[in-house]
CSV table of N, CA and C in Angstrom, one decimal:
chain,number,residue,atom,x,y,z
I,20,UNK,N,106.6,96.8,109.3
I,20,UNK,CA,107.8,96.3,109.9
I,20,UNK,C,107.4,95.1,110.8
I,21,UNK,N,106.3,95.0,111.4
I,21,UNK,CA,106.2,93.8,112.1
I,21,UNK,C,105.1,94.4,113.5
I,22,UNK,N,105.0,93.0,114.6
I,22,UNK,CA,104.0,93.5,115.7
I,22,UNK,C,105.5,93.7,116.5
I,23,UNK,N,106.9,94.2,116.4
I,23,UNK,CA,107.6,94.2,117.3
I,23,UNK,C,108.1,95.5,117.4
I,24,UNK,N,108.2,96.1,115.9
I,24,UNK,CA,109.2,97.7,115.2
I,24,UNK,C,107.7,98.1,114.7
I,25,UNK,N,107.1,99.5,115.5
I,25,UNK,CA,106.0,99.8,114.4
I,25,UNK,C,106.7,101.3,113.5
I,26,UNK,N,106.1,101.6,112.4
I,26,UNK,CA,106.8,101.9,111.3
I,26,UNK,C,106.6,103.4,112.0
I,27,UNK,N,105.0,103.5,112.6
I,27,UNK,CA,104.9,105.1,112.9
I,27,UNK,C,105.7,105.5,114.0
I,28,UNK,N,106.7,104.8,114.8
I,28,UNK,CA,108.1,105.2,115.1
I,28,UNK,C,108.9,105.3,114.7
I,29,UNK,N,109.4,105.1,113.2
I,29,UNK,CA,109.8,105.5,112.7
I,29,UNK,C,110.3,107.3,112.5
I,30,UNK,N,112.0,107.6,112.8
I,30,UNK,CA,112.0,109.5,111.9
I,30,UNK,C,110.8,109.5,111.5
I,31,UNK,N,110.6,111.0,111.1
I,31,UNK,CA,110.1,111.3,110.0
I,31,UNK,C,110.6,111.1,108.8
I,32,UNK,N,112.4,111.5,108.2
I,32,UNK,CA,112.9,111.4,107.2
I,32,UNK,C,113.0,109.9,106.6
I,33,UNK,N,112.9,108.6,107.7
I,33,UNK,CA,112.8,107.4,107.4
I,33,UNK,C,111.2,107.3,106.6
I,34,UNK,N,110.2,107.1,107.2
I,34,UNK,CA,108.7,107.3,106.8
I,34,UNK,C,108.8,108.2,105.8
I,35,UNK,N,109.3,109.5,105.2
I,35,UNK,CA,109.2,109.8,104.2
I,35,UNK,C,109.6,109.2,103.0
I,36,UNK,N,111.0,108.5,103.2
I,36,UNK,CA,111.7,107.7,102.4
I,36,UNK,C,111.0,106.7,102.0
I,37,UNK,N,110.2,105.6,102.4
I,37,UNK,CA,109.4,104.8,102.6
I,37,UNK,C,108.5,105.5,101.3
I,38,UNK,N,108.0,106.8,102.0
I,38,UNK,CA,106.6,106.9,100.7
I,38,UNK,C,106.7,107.5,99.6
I,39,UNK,N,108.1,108.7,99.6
I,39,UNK,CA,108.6,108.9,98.2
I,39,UNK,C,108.7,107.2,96.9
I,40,UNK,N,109.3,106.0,97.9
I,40,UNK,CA,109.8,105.4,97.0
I,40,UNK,C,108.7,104.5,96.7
I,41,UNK,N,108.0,104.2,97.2
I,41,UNK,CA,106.5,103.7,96.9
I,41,UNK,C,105.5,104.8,96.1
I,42,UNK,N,105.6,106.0,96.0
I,42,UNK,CA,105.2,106.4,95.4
I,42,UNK,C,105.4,106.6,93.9
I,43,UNK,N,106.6,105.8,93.6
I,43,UNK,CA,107.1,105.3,92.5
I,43,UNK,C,107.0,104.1,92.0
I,44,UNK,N,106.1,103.5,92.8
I,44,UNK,CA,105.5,102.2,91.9
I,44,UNK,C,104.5,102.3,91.2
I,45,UNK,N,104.2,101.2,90.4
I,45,UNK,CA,103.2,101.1,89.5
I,45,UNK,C,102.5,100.3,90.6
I,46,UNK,N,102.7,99.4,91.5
I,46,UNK,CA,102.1,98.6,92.2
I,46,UNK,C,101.3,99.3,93.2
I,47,UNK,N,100.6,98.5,94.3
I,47,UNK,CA,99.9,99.0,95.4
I,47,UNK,C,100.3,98.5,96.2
I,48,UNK,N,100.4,99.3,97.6
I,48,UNK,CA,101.2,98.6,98.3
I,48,UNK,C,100.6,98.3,99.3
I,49,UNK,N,100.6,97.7,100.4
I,49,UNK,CA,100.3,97.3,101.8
I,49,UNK,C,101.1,97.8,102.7
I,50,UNK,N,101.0,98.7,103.8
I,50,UNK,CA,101.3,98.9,104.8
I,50,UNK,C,100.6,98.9,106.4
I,51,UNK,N,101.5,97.8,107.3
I,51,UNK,CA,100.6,97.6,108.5
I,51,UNK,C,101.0,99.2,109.1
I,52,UNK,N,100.1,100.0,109.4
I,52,UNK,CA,100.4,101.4,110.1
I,52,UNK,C,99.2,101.7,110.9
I,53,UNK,N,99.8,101.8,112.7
I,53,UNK,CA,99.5,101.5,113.3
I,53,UNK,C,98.7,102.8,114.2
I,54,UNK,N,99.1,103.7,113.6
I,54,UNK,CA,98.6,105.4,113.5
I,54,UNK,C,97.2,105.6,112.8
I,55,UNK,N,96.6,106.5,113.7
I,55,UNK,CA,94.9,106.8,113.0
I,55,UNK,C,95.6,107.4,111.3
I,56,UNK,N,96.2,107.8,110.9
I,56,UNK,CA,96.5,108.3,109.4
I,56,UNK,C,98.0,108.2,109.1
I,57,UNK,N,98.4,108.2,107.9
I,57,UNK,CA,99.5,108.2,107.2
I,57,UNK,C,99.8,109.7,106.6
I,58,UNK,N,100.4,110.6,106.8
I,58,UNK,CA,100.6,111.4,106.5
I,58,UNK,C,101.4,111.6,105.4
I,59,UNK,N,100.8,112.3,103.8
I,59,UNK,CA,101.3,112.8,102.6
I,59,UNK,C,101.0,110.8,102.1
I,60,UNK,N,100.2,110.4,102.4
I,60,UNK,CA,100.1,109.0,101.6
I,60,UNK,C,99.6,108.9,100.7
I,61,UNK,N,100.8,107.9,99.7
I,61,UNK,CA,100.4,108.3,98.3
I,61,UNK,C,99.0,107.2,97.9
I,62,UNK,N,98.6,107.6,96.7
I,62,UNK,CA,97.0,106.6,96.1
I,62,UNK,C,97.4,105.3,96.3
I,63,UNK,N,99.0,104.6,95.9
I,63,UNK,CA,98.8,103.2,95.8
I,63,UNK,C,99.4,102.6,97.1
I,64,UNK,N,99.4,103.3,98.3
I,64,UNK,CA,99.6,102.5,99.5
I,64,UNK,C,98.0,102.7,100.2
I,65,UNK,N,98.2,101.3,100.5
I,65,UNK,CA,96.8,101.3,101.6
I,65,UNK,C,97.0,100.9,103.0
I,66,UNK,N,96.7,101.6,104.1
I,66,UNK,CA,97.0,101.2,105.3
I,66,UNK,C,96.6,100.8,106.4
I,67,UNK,N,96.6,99.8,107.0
I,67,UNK,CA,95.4,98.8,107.7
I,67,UNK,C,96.6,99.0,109.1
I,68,UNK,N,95.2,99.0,110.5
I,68,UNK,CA,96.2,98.5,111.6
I,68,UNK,C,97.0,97.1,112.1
I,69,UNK,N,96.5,96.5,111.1
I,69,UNK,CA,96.3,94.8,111.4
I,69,UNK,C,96.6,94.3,109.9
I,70,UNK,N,97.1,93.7,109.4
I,70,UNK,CA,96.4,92.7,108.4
I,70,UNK,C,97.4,91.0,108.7
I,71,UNK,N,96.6,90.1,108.1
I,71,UNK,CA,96.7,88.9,108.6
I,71,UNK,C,98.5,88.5,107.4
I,72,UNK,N,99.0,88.6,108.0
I,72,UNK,CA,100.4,88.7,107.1
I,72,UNK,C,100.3,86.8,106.1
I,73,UNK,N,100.3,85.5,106.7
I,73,UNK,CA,100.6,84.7,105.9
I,73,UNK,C,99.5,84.7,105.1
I,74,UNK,N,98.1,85.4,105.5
I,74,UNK,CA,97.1,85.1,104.0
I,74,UNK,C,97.6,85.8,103.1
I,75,UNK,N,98.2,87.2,103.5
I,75,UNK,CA,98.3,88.0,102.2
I,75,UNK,C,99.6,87.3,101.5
I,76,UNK,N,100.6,86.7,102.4
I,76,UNK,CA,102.0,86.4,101.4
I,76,UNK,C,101.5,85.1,100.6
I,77,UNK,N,100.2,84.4,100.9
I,77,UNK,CA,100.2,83.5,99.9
I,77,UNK,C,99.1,83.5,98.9
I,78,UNK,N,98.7,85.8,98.7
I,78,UNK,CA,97.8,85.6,97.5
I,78,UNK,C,99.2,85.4,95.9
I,79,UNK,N,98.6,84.9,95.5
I,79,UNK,CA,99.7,85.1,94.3
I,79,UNK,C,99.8,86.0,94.0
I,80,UNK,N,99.6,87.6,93.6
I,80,UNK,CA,100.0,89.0,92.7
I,80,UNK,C,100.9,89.5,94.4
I,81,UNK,N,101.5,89.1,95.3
I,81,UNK,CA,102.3,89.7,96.4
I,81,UNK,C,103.3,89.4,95.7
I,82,UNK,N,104.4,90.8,95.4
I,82,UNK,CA,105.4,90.8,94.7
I,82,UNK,C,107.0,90.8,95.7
I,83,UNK,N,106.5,91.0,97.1
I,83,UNK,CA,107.8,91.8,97.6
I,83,UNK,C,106.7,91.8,98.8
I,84,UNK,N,107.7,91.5,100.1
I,84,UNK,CA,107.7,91.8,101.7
I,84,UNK,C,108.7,92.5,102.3
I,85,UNK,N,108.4,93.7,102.8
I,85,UNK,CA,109.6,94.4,103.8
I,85,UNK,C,109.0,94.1,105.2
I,86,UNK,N,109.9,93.7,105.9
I,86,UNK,CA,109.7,93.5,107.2
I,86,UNK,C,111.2,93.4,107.7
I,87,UNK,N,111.6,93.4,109.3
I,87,UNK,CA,112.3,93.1,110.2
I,87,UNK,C,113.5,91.9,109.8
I,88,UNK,N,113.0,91.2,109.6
I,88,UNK,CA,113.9,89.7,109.3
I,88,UNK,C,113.5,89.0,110.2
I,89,UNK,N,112.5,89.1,111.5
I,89,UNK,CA,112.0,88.3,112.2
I,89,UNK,C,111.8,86.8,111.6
I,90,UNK,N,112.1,85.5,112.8
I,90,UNK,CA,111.6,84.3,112.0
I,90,UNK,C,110.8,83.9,111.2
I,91,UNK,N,109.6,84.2,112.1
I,91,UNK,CA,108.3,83.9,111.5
I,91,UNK,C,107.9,84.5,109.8
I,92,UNK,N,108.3,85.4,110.1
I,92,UNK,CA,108.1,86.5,108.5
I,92,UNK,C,108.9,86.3,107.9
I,93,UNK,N,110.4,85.7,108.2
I,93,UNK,CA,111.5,84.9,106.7
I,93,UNK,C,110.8,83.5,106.6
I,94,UNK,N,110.6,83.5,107.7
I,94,UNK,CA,109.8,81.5,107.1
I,94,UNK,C,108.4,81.8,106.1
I,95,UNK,N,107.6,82.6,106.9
I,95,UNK,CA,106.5,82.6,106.0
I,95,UNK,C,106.9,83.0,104.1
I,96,UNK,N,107.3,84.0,104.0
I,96,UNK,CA,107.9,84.3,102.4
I,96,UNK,C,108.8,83.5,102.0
I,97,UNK,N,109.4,82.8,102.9
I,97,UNK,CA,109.9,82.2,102.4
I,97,UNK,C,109.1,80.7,101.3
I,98,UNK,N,109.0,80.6,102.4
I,98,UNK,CA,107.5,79.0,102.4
I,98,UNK,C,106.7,79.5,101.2
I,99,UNK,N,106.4,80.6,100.7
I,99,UNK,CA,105.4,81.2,99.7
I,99,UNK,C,106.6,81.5,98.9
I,100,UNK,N,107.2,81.5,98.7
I,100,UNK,CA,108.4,82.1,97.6
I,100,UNK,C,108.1,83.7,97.2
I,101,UNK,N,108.1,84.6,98.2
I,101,UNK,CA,107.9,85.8,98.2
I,101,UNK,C,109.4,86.7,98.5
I,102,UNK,N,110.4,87.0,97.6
I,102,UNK,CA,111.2,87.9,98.0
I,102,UNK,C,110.8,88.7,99.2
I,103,UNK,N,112.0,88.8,99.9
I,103,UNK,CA,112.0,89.9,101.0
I,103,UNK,C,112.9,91.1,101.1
I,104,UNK,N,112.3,92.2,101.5
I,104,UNK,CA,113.3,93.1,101.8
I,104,UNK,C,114.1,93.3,103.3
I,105,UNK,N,114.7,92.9,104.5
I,105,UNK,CA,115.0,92.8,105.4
I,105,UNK,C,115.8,93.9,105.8
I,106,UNK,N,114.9,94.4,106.8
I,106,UNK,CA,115.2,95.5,107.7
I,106,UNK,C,115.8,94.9,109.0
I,107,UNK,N,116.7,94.6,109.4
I,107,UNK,CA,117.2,94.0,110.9
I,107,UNK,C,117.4,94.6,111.4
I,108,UNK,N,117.2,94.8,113.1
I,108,UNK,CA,116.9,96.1,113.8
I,108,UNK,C,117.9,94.7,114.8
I,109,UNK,N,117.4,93.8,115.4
I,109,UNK,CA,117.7,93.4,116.5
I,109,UNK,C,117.6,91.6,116.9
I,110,UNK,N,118.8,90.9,117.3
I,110,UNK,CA,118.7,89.6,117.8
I,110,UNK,C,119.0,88.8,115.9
I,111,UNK,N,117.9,88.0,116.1
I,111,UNK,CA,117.9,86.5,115.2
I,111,UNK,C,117.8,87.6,113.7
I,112,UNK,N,117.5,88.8,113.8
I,112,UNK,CA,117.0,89.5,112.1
I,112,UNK,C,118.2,89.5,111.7
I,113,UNK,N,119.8,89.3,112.0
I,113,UNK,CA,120.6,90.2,111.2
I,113,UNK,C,120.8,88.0,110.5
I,114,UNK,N,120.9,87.4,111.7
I,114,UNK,CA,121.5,86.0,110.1
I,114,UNK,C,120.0,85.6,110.0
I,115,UNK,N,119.0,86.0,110.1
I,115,UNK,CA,117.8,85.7,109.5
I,115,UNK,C,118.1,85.8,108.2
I,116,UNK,N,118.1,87.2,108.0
I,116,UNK,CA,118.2,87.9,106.6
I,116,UNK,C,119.6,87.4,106.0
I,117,UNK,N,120.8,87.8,106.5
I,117,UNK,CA,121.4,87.1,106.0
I,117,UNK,C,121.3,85.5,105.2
I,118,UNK,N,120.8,85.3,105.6
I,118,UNK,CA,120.1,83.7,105.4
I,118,UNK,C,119.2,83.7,103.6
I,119,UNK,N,118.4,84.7,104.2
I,119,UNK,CA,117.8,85.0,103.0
I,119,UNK,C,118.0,85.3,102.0
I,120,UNK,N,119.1,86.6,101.9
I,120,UNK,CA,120.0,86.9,101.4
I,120,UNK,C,121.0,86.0,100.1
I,121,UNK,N,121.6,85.0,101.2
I,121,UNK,CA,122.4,84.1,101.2
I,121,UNK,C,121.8,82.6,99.6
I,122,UNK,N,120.7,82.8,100.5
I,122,UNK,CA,119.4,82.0,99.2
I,122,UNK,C,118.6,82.7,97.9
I,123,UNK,N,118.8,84.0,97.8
I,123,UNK,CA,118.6,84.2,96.8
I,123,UNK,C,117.1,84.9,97.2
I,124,UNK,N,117.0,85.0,98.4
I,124,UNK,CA,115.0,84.8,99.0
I,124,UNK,C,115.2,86.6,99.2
I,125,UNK,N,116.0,87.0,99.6
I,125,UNK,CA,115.9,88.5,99.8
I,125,UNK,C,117.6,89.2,99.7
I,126,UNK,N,117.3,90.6,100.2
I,126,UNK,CA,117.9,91.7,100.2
I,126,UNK,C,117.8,92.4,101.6
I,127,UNK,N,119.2,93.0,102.0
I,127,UNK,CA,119.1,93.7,103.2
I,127,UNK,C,119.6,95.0,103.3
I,128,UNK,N,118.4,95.7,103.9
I,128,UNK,CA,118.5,97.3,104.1
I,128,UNK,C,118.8,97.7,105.2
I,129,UNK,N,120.1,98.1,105.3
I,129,UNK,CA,120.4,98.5,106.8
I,129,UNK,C,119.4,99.6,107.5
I,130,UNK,N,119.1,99.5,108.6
I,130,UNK,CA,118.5,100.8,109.0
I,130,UNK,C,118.7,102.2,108.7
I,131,UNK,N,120.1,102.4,109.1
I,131,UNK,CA,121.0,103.6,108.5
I,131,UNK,C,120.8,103.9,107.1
I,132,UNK,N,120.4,103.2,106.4
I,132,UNK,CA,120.9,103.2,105.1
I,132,UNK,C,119.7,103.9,104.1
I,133,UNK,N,118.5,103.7,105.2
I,133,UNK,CA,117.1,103.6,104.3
I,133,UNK,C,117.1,105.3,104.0
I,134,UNK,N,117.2,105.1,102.5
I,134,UNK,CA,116.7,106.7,101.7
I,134,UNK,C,115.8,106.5,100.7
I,135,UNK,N,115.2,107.2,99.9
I,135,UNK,CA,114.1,107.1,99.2
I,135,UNK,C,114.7,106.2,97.8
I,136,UNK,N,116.4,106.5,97.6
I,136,UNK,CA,116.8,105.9,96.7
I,136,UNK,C,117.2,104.4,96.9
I,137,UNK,N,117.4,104.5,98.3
I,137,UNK,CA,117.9,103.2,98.4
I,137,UNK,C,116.4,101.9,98.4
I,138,UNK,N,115.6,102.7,99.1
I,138,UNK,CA,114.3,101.8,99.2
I,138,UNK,C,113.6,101.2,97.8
I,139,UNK,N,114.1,102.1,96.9
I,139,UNK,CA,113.7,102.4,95.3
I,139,UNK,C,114.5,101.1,94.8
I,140,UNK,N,116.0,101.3,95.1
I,140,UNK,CA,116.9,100.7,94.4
I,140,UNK,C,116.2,99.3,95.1
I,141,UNK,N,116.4,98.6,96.1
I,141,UNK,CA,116.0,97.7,96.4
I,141,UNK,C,114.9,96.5,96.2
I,142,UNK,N,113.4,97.8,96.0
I,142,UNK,CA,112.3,97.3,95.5
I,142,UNK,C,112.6,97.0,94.3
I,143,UNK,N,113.5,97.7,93.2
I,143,UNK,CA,113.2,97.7,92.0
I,143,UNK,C,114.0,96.3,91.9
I,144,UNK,N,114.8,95.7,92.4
I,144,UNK,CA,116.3,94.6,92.5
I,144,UNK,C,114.8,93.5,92.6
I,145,UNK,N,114.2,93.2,93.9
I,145,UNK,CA,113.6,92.1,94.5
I,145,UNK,C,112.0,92.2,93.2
I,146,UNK,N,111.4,93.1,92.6
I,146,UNK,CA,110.7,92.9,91.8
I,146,UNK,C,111.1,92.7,90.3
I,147,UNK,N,112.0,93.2,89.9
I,147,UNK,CA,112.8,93.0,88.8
I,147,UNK,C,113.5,91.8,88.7
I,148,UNK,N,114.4,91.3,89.7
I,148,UNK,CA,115.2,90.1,89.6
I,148,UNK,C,115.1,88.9,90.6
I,149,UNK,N,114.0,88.9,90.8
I,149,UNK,CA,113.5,88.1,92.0
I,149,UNK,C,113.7,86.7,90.8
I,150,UNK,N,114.6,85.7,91.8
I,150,UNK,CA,115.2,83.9,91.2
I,150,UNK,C,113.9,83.0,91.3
């Protein structure tokens, strides 16, 4: 989620949601998690306390970014042409994303909203029908 929302604050039922529905990819995923362990983590998430976000958005096989909707992270995917998934918690995230949205660059998950289906439904939207 970002250096501002870390995810291991996250419920527990949110963070589970999160790894039921990644556990349903064929992909691998990246998660910054900021906790000594990920609990019940599935094989294709890997989890680093750090990683350098615009190098990884501009390897080419990056299919999809969930983050915040913060500036910096809608400009960067953006700039890379990396669909986003946008979680807005607070300030510039809600017409950030909206923004993105609006362009075709992403999709937005309300906080409340996040279930294992809905995280599913969305990933499958932004890697399936990504413009």
């Amino acid at each position: 989620m970002g250096s501002m929302i870390r995810a291991e604050t996250f419920p527990e039922e949110k963070r589970r949601a999160f790894l039921e529905a990644f556990s349903e990819l064929p992909q691998r995923v990246l998660w910054k998690w900021e906790g000594d362990e990920l609990p019940d983590q599935p094989n294709n998430v890997l989890t680093q306390k750090w990683m350098p976000q615009f190098d990884i958005l501009c390897h080419p096989n990056i299919r999809a970014y969930i983050g915040h909707g913060g500036l910096l992270g809608t400009l960067e995917a953006a700039s890379r042409g990396v669909p986003m998934i946008g979680i807005p918690m607070l300030g510039d995230q809600f017409n950030n994303m909206k923004s993105m949205e609006e362009t075709g660059m992403g999709l937005v998950l309300q906080y409340k909203d996040i279930t294992k289906n809905n995280v599913l439904q969305a990933l499958r939207n932004v890697l399936e029908n990504h413009r």
